[in-house]
């Protein structure tokens, strides 16, 4: 009897644990892919098209790549009956976002010499993306990454994605331990198929020996997960990883000294995407399961992932993420089954508090006497002078680099002697400049021109939108204040606008829905205030709200709290009905 059958039997009153119906086509393609191989190798040698065909278009995602084309030039090429400039975006796997200066120089070289855009894009999941890799450069790219000790396995597709970890180099001891667990989680939950090594690293021979075993996916299963799955390890009170955007979070709990990790609170089922007008979809914050001691971490993670594998909706992909599984079967049923699978009962949650999300821009001294410089990288996009500056720093830096979940770059572990040289390079390349907290705490997703799903600008509009908000704050004499402002080019929510105090979600070119009422700690989903508004309408409304906030707020009242108290929007208490009514 399968684990699910057992659970269904023990729990007769529970709703159906497996959603009945015709499986989504992605289930077929995973099943037929021969453990993610498909016919990708054949496509690589096809010179007629620059793209990937049929199922391979989706399958390359499991290898960390997306098929894209430049949407700015697409209409012109299509009008001339030419193929759009097909290329690949690659996303590296970098649990906890830590990368060595040597590796950084390697990725800088590849971005400069072998991509259309020449940029390194730091993502809000602590890794980087190359945009515009032509097909002929795809295999060399994987081989180059491999030489650098990097890979892009499972950074996309229906698997556990890049595992996040609070990038706080200051509390070095606790951070080191948490980071090690983030790495272990990443490794433990990786697909075990040899497809990546075979296709990209020419490892067939190594694995074709007589004693080689069949491919097997003991945790993920032959058809992998029903949908993408996201994990964090977070060190409170700092919520830089934005835990409520994630399926599975482990909140680090330290002993009385505050320096030694003893266990984790497990918090599950957060997620931010929705579809415009589709009320069965909704963003929500994550739910508490309970506390586990440190030695149960991998068992607990495996239990949660395998449960989502078995109970997640494989019929309707818009309802397939963990939060919908929990909404369908109930949190208690979910929890009991996790306990059964990990053979351990959750203890009561250990108290913790989340207070803020931003990175601490500038120098800060850590416990071990080393210095850490957080560089603010607008939109995470490193190009031209700034990219050169980061490479110059990598040439002299003896510590490591850390990519943050706020799309910034930390030069971590510098000695007193090296500080001045690093700072000089950063200043000379525009990596240290006067910026407001308003700008430092704003975020946008990539959107146009590379994202095929974009409905409106995000990364390219954010700087202008922030200019305007800065002016409004100044005009209303609260220029030292800030509003956590985020833009996503569509409701998939990559820019995490659904955890912003003021979020814009793309609807059409130049038009957005405006959401208000998230909070600074990132524990509340905002509510729709304007629909399909032009940027002019949004700016007018923002100005009037900032004016009211400046005059009517109570002491230190955050913008997100103010708009709720003032009745501008209703507070969302984490349910689908609250979001839509
Ligand atoms: Fe995302 C799809 C970019 C974080 C929810 N995301 C995409 C794609 C790959 C478009 C596509 O499917 O073809 C975008 C590529 C754009 C480009 O040209 O680079 C894209 N997502 C990004 C990044 C780069 C945004 C950024 O500016 O940093 C982030 C990469 C993170 C990483 O390194 O792994 C990114 N995406 C997120 C987040 C935020 C997070 O994880 O903290 C979310 C919301 C959280 C969540 O998952 O609920 C997010 N992305 C999505 C979704 C909606 C998934 C869903 O639950 O329905 C899609 C579309 C999909 O999967 O069908 C998507
Ligand atoms: Fe693309 Fe939409 Fe994600 Fe922005 S939110 S990167 S537009 S999928």
XYZ file of C-alpha atoms and ligand atoms in Angstrom:
652
model
C 0.000 0.000 0.000
C 1.433 3.422 -0.959
C 2.064 6.085 1.667
C -0.848 8.111 0.298
C -3.241 5.148 0.378
C -2.256 4.524 3.998
C -2.833 8.153 4.906
C -6.175 8.200 3.096
C -7.250 5.054 4.964
C -6.194 6.375 8.381
C -7.839 9.649 7.642
C -11.140 8.748 6.005
C -12.660 12.177 6.558
C -9.833 13.968 4.812
C -10.558 15.425 1.411
C -9.150 13.591 -1.566
C -5.413 13.568 -1.144
C -4.717 13.042 -4.824
C -6.615 15.242 -7.250
C -8.500 13.084 -9.762
C -8.637 13.933 -13.469
C -6.607 14.068 -16.644
C -2.987 14.831 -15.883
C -1.490 18.095 -17.146
C 0.633 17.714 -20.278
C 3.793 18.533 -18.299
C 3.255 15.221 -16.466
C 3.401 13.355 -19.786
C 6.525 15.145 -20.879
C 8.352 14.452 -17.627
C 7.261 10.813 -17.752
C 8.439 10.379 -21.342
C 11.653 12.351 -20.874
C 13.820 9.419 -19.793
C 14.777 11.209 -16.602
C 15.051 14.651 -18.191
C 17.089 13.680 -21.256
C 14.427 14.106 -23.923
C 16.087 14.725 -27.262
C 18.050 17.754 -26.111
C 21.302 16.400 -27.550
C 19.710 16.150 -31.003
C 18.487 19.749 -30.801
C 21.988 20.931 -29.985
C 23.287 19.785 -33.346
C 20.263 21.100 -35.286
C 21.541 24.144 -37.137
C 18.217 25.122 -38.744
C 16.791 26.750 -35.617
C 18.448 28.609 -32.779
C 15.898 27.176 -30.368
C 14.787 23.965 -28.679
C 11.836 21.998 -30.041
C 8.774 20.252 -28.582
C 9.230 18.898 -25.070
C 12.858 20.012 -25.006
C 11.653 23.621 -24.735
C 10.421 22.703 -21.229
C 12.954 20.023 -20.365
C 15.969 22.344 -20.548
C 14.440 24.151 -17.556
C 15.320 21.223 -15.313
C 18.906 21.853 -16.452
C 18.624 25.492 -15.348
C 17.816 27.161 -18.672
C 14.888 28.926 -20.313
C 14.376 29.362 -24.043
C 13.958 33.081 -24.735
C 14.279 35.695 -27.447
C 14.752 39.450 -27.391
C 11.203 40.876 -27.387
C 12.420 44.379 -28.313
C 13.586 43.175 -31.713
C 11.079 40.332 -32.186
C 8.404 42.326 -34.122
C 10.949 43.602 -36.622
C 12.467 40.156 -37.223
C 9.060 38.521 -37.542
C 7.882 41.229 -39.976
C 10.927 40.399 -42.082
C 9.963 36.704 -41.896
C 13.078 35.930 -39.856
C 13.283 33.733 -36.767
C 13.263 35.742 -33.519
C 16.749 35.898 -31.981
C 16.339 32.682 -30.025
C 18.684 32.210 -27.119
C 18.874 30.756 -23.677
C 18.823 32.319 -20.218
C 20.865 30.327 -17.698
C 20.342 30.409 -13.936
C 23.156 29.058 -11.784
C 22.692 26.938 -8.643
C 24.250 28.757 -5.729
C 22.733 27.719 -2.395
C 23.022 30.595 0.082
C 24.434 32.787 -2.702
C 28.102 32.303 -1.824
C 30.617 32.417 -4.688
C 34.413 32.760 -4.643
C 36.212 35.653 -6.368
C 37.810 33.129 -8.755
C 34.378 31.814 -9.734
C 33.147 35.381 -10.103
C 35.954 36.165 -12.547
C 34.973 33.042 -14.492
C 31.334 34.051 -14.816
C 32.344 37.612 -15.640
C 34.466 36.304 -18.526
C 31.628 34.186 -19.899
C 29.064 36.999 -19.618
C 31.408 39.436 -21.355
C 32.586 37.211 -24.164
C 29.705 34.845 -24.866
C 26.318 36.443 -24.143
C 24.216 38.866 -26.199
C 23.698 41.312 -23.352
C 27.086 41.035 -21.623
C 25.465 41.329 -18.203
C 25.467 39.372 -14.967
C 21.984 39.575 -13.437
C 21.800 38.897 -9.702
C 18.385 37.367 -9.021
C 16.247 37.683 -5.921
C 16.969 34.027 -5.134
C 20.663 34.620 -4.424
C 22.070 33.512 -7.707
C 22.894 34.997 -11.117
C 21.539 34.664 -14.616
C 23.209 34.975 -18.017
C 20.800 36.367 -20.609
C 21.232 35.863 -24.340
C 23.299 32.697 -24.706
C 23.143 31.441 -28.295
C 22.726 27.711 -28.824
C 26.307 27.159 -29.940
C 27.513 28.563 -26.613
C 25.212 26.519 -24.397
C 27.302 23.379 -24.016
C 30.596 25.292 -23.657
C 28.853 27.362 -20.973
C 28.001 24.280 -18.893
C 31.533 22.962 -19.307
C 32.959 26.304 -18.252
C 30.693 26.404 -15.185
C 31.762 22.864 -14.355
C 35.429 23.865 -14.469
C 34.578 26.636 -12.034
C 32.891 24.141 -9.689
C 29.401 25.463 -10.510
C 26.266 24.016 -12.114
C 22.732 24.997 -12.997
C 21.011 21.767 -11.993
C 17.432 22.175 -10.799
C 17.354 25.963 -10.759
C 14.162 25.762 -12.810
C 11.511 23.152 -13.572
C 9.357 21.110 -11.186
C 12.017 20.583 -8.544
C 13.409 22.162 -5.400
C 15.031 25.410 -6.617
C 18.085 27.296 -5.404
C 17.995 27.141 -1.590
C 18.162 30.551 0.074
C 19.977 31.400 3.292
C 20.052 34.696 5.170
C 23.163 36.521 3.965
C 24.289 37.897 7.243
C 28.045 37.594 7.441
C 28.120 39.511 10.709
C 26.945 36.756 13.005
C 29.529 34.613 11.337
C 29.242 31.439 13.402
C 25.465 31.084 13.158
C 25.486 32.100 9.511
C 28.146 29.510 8.681
C 26.101 26.742 10.261
C 22.873 27.886 8.603
C 24.642 28.129 5.254
C 26.023 24.593 5.596
C 22.470 23.340 6.154
C 21.203 25.279 3.137
C 23.874 23.558 1.041
C 22.991 20.153 2.479
C 19.298 20.731 1.744
C 20.130 21.733 -1.817
C 22.253 18.611 -2.388
C 19.821 16.277 -0.652
C 16.873 17.382 -2.756
C 18.659 17.547 -6.114
C 17.493 15.320 -8.966
C 19.706 12.260 -9.069
C 19.406 11.669 -12.833
C 22.678 11.562 -14.744
C 21.106 13.499 -17.629
C 22.869 16.787 -16.806
C 26.303 15.168 -16.659
C 25.683 13.194 -19.840
C 24.265 15.970 -21.987
C 26.433 18.879 -20.940
C 29.600 17.326 -19.546
C 29.954 14.319 -21.903
C 29.932 11.920 -18.981
C 28.233 8.982 -20.792
C 31.227 6.715 -20.673
C 31.844 7.185 -17.023
C 28.320 5.992 -16.258
C 27.925 3.262 -18.905
C 29.903 0.650 -17.024
C 28.357 -2.746 -16.367
C 27.751 -2.038 -12.712
C 26.020 1.264 -13.422
C 22.592 1.344 -11.887
C 19.394 2.483 -13.549
C 18.427 6.104 -13.061
C 16.344 6.455 -9.964
C 14.769 9.429 -8.232
C 14.210 8.226 -4.668
C 12.915 11.569 -3.424
C 11.502 13.376 -6.433
C 10.131 10.389 -8.340
C 10.144 9.733 -12.070
C 7.763 12.598 -12.809
C 9.449 14.960 -10.355
C 7.310 17.432 -8.394
C 3.914 18.706 -9.558
C 5.329 22.236 -9.761
C 8.334 24.331 -8.761
C 9.276 24.174 -5.066
C 11.173 26.790 -3.051
C 13.130 26.510 0.191
C 14.862 28.880 2.611
C 16.960 28.709 5.734
C 16.387 31.957 7.583
C 18.092 33.541 10.560
C 15.579 35.771 12.367
C 14.946 38.617 12.942
C 16.226 39.354 9.444
C 13.805 38.286 6.708
C 16.037 39.171 3.751
C 15.071 35.892 2.066
C 11.373 36.867 2.118
C 10.383 33.532 3.583
C 6.678 33.944 2.866
C 7.322 33.566 -0.859
C 8.507 30.000 -0.263
C 7.040 26.497 -0.051
C 9.309 25.369 2.787
C 11.195 27.487 5.307
C 13.461 26.507 8.142
C 13.775 29.263 10.714
C 17.098 28.900 12.529
C 16.839 28.624 16.321
C 20.021 29.214 18.317
C 20.959 28.196 21.862
C 21.111 30.695 24.724
C 24.456 32.113 23.558
C 22.808 32.968 20.243
C 25.791 31.475 18.466
C 25.033 27.786 18.167
C 22.275 26.408 16.007
C 20.093 23.846 17.789
C 17.091 23.397 15.515
C 14.532 24.930 13.186
C 10.916 26.005 13.062
C 9.338 24.608 9.901
C 7.015 27.040 8.116
C 5.335 25.892 4.905
C 3.135 26.873 2.004
C 4.001 30.468 1.132
C 3.811 31.644 -2.465
C 3.059 34.777 -4.429
C 1.765 34.127 -7.910
C -1.808 34.420 -9.103
C -3.545 34.841 -12.433
C -5.412 38.076 -13.174
C -9.110 37.425 -12.566
C -8.720 33.726 -11.668
C -10.075 33.450 -8.143
C -8.818 29.926 -7.577
C -5.297 31.387 -7.523
C -3.984 33.609 -4.721
C -0.790 34.672 -2.980
C -0.440 33.727 0.670
C 2.007 33.771 3.545
C 3.366 30.484 4.926
C 1.968 28.466 7.876
C 3.675 27.207 11.039
C 4.213 23.443 11.356
C 6.418 23.236 14.429
C 9.958 22.895 15.751
C 12.436 20.143 14.947
C 15.918 19.573 16.375
C 18.801 20.053 13.983
C 19.395 16.350 13.299
C 15.858 15.962 11.902
C 16.237 18.676 9.267
C 16.876 16.517 6.213
C 14.198 13.998 7.220
C 11.701 16.806 7.692
C 12.571 18.399 4.336
C 12.326 15.051 2.587
C 8.949 14.356 4.220
C 7.531 17.707 3.112
C 8.875 17.382 -0.427
C 7.732 13.789 -0.841
C 4.307 14.721 0.512
C 3.973 17.527 -2.015
C 5.205 15.071 -4.663
C 2.404 12.634 -3.776
C -0.451 14.983 -2.904
C 0.283 18.031 -5.061
C -2.171 18.708 -7.879
C -0.874 17.150 -11.113
C -4.074 17.919 -13.006
C -4.146 21.714 -12.846
C -0.790 23.492 -12.792
C -2.342 26.763 -11.633
C -3.244 24.953 -8.397
C -0.223 22.745 -8.042
C 2.004 24.491 -5.513
C 2.295 23.441 -1.877
C 0.004 26.220 -0.664
C -2.869 24.811 -2.700
C -2.193 21.299 -1.389
C -2.422 22.675 2.150
C -5.575 24.659 1.354
C -7.173 21.494 -0.087
C -6.233 18.873 2.529
C -5.985 21.172 5.565
C -2.885 22.156 7.543
C -3.473 19.554 10.263
C -3.709 16.636 7.803
C -0.589 17.923 6.069
C 1.292 18.197 9.375
C 0.301 14.739 10.626
C 1.471 13.165 7.380
C 4.811 15.026 7.505
C 5.277 13.714 11.057
C 4.467 10.175 9.958
C 6.927 10.358 7.077
C 9.786 11.807 9.129
C 8.979 9.572 12.114
C 9.007 12.488 14.528
C 6.321 14.723 16.052
C 6.814 18.453 15.709
C 7.481 20.252 18.977
C 5.808 23.593 19.706
C 7.154 26.453 17.584
C 10.049 28.241 19.267
C 9.417 31.986 19.558
C 11.045 34.181 16.941
C 10.406 37.562 15.405
C 10.912 39.028 11.949
C 11.619 42.733 11.955
C 12.940 43.745 8.548
C 14.107 42.672 5.105
C 16.641 45.097 3.669
C 20.357 44.546 3.238
C 22.697 46.709 5.294
C 24.361 48.715 2.524
C 27.986 49.756 3.216
C 30.689 48.396 5.528
C 29.932 46.426 8.625
C 32.289 44.600 10.999
C 31.586 40.959 11.806
C 32.085 38.836 14.914
C 35.429 37.566 13.715
C 36.849 41.042 13.145
C 36.511 40.797 9.369
C 34.771 43.469 7.300
C 31.847 43.061 4.918
C 30.852 45.545 2.245
C 27.317 45.340 0.856
C 27.088 46.990 -2.552
C 23.682 48.182 -3.714
C 23.127 46.894 -7.247
C 19.990 48.449 -8.726
C 17.804 45.631 -10.097
C 20.724 43.243 -9.588
C 21.950 44.139 -13.084
C 25.736 44.315 -13.456
C 26.822 45.710 -16.774
C 29.574 47.991 -18.115
C 31.512 49.977 -15.501
C 29.815 48.363 -12.498
C 30.462 44.863 -13.797
C 34.104 45.807 -14.395
C 34.310 47.140 -10.844
C 33.018 43.871 -9.373
C 35.637 41.979 -11.416
C 38.393 44.356 -10.250
C 37.387 43.704 -6.640
C 37.388 39.942 -7.325
C 41.005 40.225 -8.515
C 42.226 41.448 -5.107
C 39.627 40.117 -2.673
C 40.618 37.194 -0.423
C 37.237 36.506 1.186
C 34.094 35.557 -0.698
C 31.209 37.206 -2.529
C 27.601 36.802 -1.410
C 24.607 37.381 -3.628
C 21.643 38.522 -1.586
C 17.943 37.819 -2.003
C 17.550 41.591 -2.451
C 19.654 41.391 -5.650
C 22.718 42.980 -4.005
C 26.356 41.902 -3.772
C 28.328 41.513 -0.532
C 32.115 41.570 -0.577
C 32.492 39.453 2.558
C 35.419 38.720 4.821
C 37.853 41.543 3.946
C 40.761 42.237 6.268
C 41.455 45.669 7.740
C 44.389 46.068 5.322
C 42.330 45.302 2.196
C 39.378 47.537 3.047
C 40.676 50.752 1.516
C 41.658 49.184 -1.813
C 38.265 47.485 -2.168
C 36.457 50.697 -1.344
C 38.526 52.699 -3.836
C 37.627 50.299 -6.655
C 33.964 50.269 -5.669
C 33.810 54.077 -5.633
C 35.689 54.449 -8.912
C 33.205 52.127 -10.628
C 30.004 53.616 -9.268
C 29.369 50.698 -6.925
C 29.276 53.032 -3.931
C 27.085 56.048 -4.451
C 24.630 58.129 -2.476
C 21.320 56.313 -2.632
C 18.212 56.653 -0.524
C 16.733 53.847 1.535
C 13.721 54.201 -0.751
C 15.856 53.087 -3.698
C 17.851 50.478 -1.784
C 14.697 48.703 -0.674
C 12.909 48.715 -4.009
C 12.873 45.693 -6.272
C 11.679 44.649 -9.708
C 11.716 41.445 -11.677
C 13.536 41.202 -15.010
C 10.457 41.442 -17.246
C 11.051 42.990 -20.702
C 12.849 42.465 -23.002
C 13.806 38.883 -22.118
C 10.883 37.467 -20.150
C 8.363 35.830 -22.472
C 5.568 36.224 -19.898
C 5.989 39.959 -19.276
C 2.877 42.109 -19.660
C 4.498 45.424 -18.656
C 7.947 46.838 -17.905
C 9.429 46.159 -14.455
C 13.251 46.384 -14.229
C 13.331 49.171 -16.818
C 10.558 51.173 -15.121
C 11.631 50.808 -11.471
C 14.394 53.490 -11.441
C 12.000 56.131 -12.826
C 9.213 55.118 -10.448
C 11.631 55.394 -7.513
C 12.800 58.850 -8.722
C 9.185 59.965 -8.553
C 8.578 58.509 -5.094
C 11.779 60.122 -3.804
C 10.527 63.495 -5.041
C 7.135 62.935 -3.392
C 8.740 61.989 -0.057
C 10.825 65.152 -0.271
C 7.884 67.377 -1.225
C 5.943 66.055 1.747
C 8.983 66.521 4.024
C 9.513 62.894 4.891
C 12.553 62.216 2.694
C 14.240 60.028 5.304
C 11.265 57.634 5.144
C 10.787 54.801 2.700
C 8.053 52.589 1.304
C 8.938 49.035 0.298
C 8.126 49.334 -3.388
C 8.207 46.470 -5.845
C 7.232 45.901 -9.445
C 6.440 42.627 -11.186
C 5.851 42.618 -14.935
C 2.988 40.119 -14.569
C 1.102 38.356 -11.759
C 3.609 35.504 -11.564
C 5.088 37.731 -8.933
C 8.836 37.306 -9.431
C 9.494 40.856 -8.180
C 7.719 39.819 -4.928
C 5.291 42.735 -5.290
C 2.855 40.573 -3.311
C 4.948 41.202 -0.189
C 5.439 44.940 -0.793
C 3.968 47.936 0.990
C 3.347 49.316 -2.494
C 3.364 46.792 -5.309
C 2.727 47.167 -9.020
C 1.748 44.130 -11.067
C 1.831 44.405 -14.862
C -1.459 44.168 -16.740
C -0.567 45.568 -20.186
C 2.135 47.869 -21.602
C 2.199 50.959 -19.354
C -0.610 49.613 -17.138
C -0.518 47.994 -13.727
C -2.679 46.874 -10.853
C -1.607 48.702 -7.703
C -1.461 46.778 -4.401
C -1.103 48.355 -0.965
C -0.670 47.192 2.601
C 2.202 44.750 2.895
C 4.552 45.484 5.793
C 8.277 46.067 6.228
C 8.914 42.691 7.836
C 7.372 40.889 4.854
C 4.676 39.030 6.760
C 1.590 40.455 5.033
C 0.215 40.247 1.488
C -1.005 43.588 0.086
C -4.486 44.201 -1.323
C -5.495 45.528 -4.734
C -6.212 49.256 -4.709
C -6.209 50.269 -8.399
C -6.874 48.084 -11.413
C -5.340 48.439 -14.863
C -4.117 51.945 -14.027
C -1.767 53.989 -16.189
C 1.549 55.100 -14.712
C 0.169 58.659 -14.631
C -2.810 57.540 -12.521
C -0.543 55.498 -10.263
C 1.800 58.436 -9.668
C -1.096 60.751 -8.856
C -2.538 58.258 -6.363
C 0.870 57.549 -4.825
C 1.461 61.263 -4.295
C -1.880 61.730 -2.603
C -1.309 58.709 -0.339
C 2.182 59.871 0.616
C 0.775 63.295 1.449
C -1.851 61.714 3.717
C 0.763 59.427 5.297
C 3.027 62.408 6.030
C 0.191 64.258 7.780
C -1.904 61.558 9.408
C 0.535 58.871 10.452
C 1.118 58.007 14.085
C 4.679 57.876 15.465
C 6.910 55.766 13.200
C 3.884 54.284 11.452
C 4.937 52.353 8.355
C 3.225 53.177 5.058
C 1.752 49.667 4.778
C 0.225 49.880 8.275
C -1.038 53.389 7.612
C -2.994 52.512 4.455
C -4.774 49.772 6.391
C -5.502 51.888 9.483
C -6.704 54.765 7.320
C -9.103 52.423 5.537
C -7.488 52.839 2.101
C -7.337 49.036 1.777
C -8.547 46.124 3.927
C -5.993 43.959 5.704
C -5.392 40.539 4.162
C -5.237 37.750 6.702
C -3.758 35.119 4.465
C -6.743 33.675 2.649
C -7.953 33.481 -0.923
C -11.209 35.242 -0.094
C -9.412 38.147 1.601
C -7.308 38.597 -1.521
C -10.156 38.661 -4.004
C -13.212 40.104 -2.232
Fe 10.177 33.946 -11.518
C 8.854 32.488 -14.219
C 12.444 35.486 -13.412
C 11.876 34.779 -8.728
C 7.400 33.235 -9.599
N 10.599 33.922 -13.494
C 9.940 33.218 -14.455
C 10.658 33.310 -15.808
C 11.618 32.166 -15.884
C 9.710 33.374 -17.043
C 9.378 32.071 -17.726
O 8.836 31.149 -17.081
O 9.616 31.980 -18.924
C 11.354 34.662 -15.593
C 12.624 34.877 -16.409
C 12.824 36.333 -16.731
C 14.150 36.616 -17.309
O 14.208 36.996 -18.497
O 15.154 36.493 -16.611
C 11.494 34.688 -14.086
N 11.890 34.815 -11.170
C 12.656 35.476 -12.075
C 13.784 36.238 -11.409
C 15.052 36.314 -12.241
C 13.279 37.631 -11.006
C 14.357 38.583 -10.561
O 14.323 39.678 -11.127
O 15.169 38.303 -9.696
C 13.900 35.420 -10.109
C 14.803 34.243 -10.258
C 14.951 33.536 -8.974
C 15.956 32.406 -9.007
O 17.144 32.710 -9.043
O 15.528 31.262 -8.955
C 12.461 34.937 -9.960
N 9.733 33.928 -9.530
C 10.526 34.447 -8.562
C 9.780 34.650 -7.366
C 10.311 35.266 -6.090
C 10.967 34.263 -5.191
O 11.091 33.083 -5.520
O 11.356 34.680 -4.101
C 8.486 34.208 -7.619
C 7.274 34.309 -6.651
C 7.356 33.340 -5.538
C 6.591 32.092 -5.862
O 7.169 31.218 -6.493
O 5.404 32.035 -5.520
C 8.475 33.744 -8.985
N 8.423 32.942 -11.864
C 7.390 32.803 -10.973
C 6.279 32.161 -11.638
C 4.919 31.787 -10.992
C 4.993 30.445 -10.378
C 3.668 29.993 -9.821
O 3.652 29.618 -8.660
O 2.675 30.023 -10.546
C 6.683 31.949 -12.976
C 5.858 31.304 -14.114
C 5.732 29.830 -13.978
O 6.456 29.170 -13.246
O 4.850 29.318 -14.659
C 8.023 32.458 -13.083
Fe 8.524 37.646 -16.125
Fe 6.256 37.971 -14.851
Fe 8.321 36.913 -13.611
Fe 8.388 39.448 -14.193
S 6.894 38.492 -12.814
S 10.043 38.000 -14.584
S 7.290 39.526 -16.080
S 7.258 36.002 -15.271
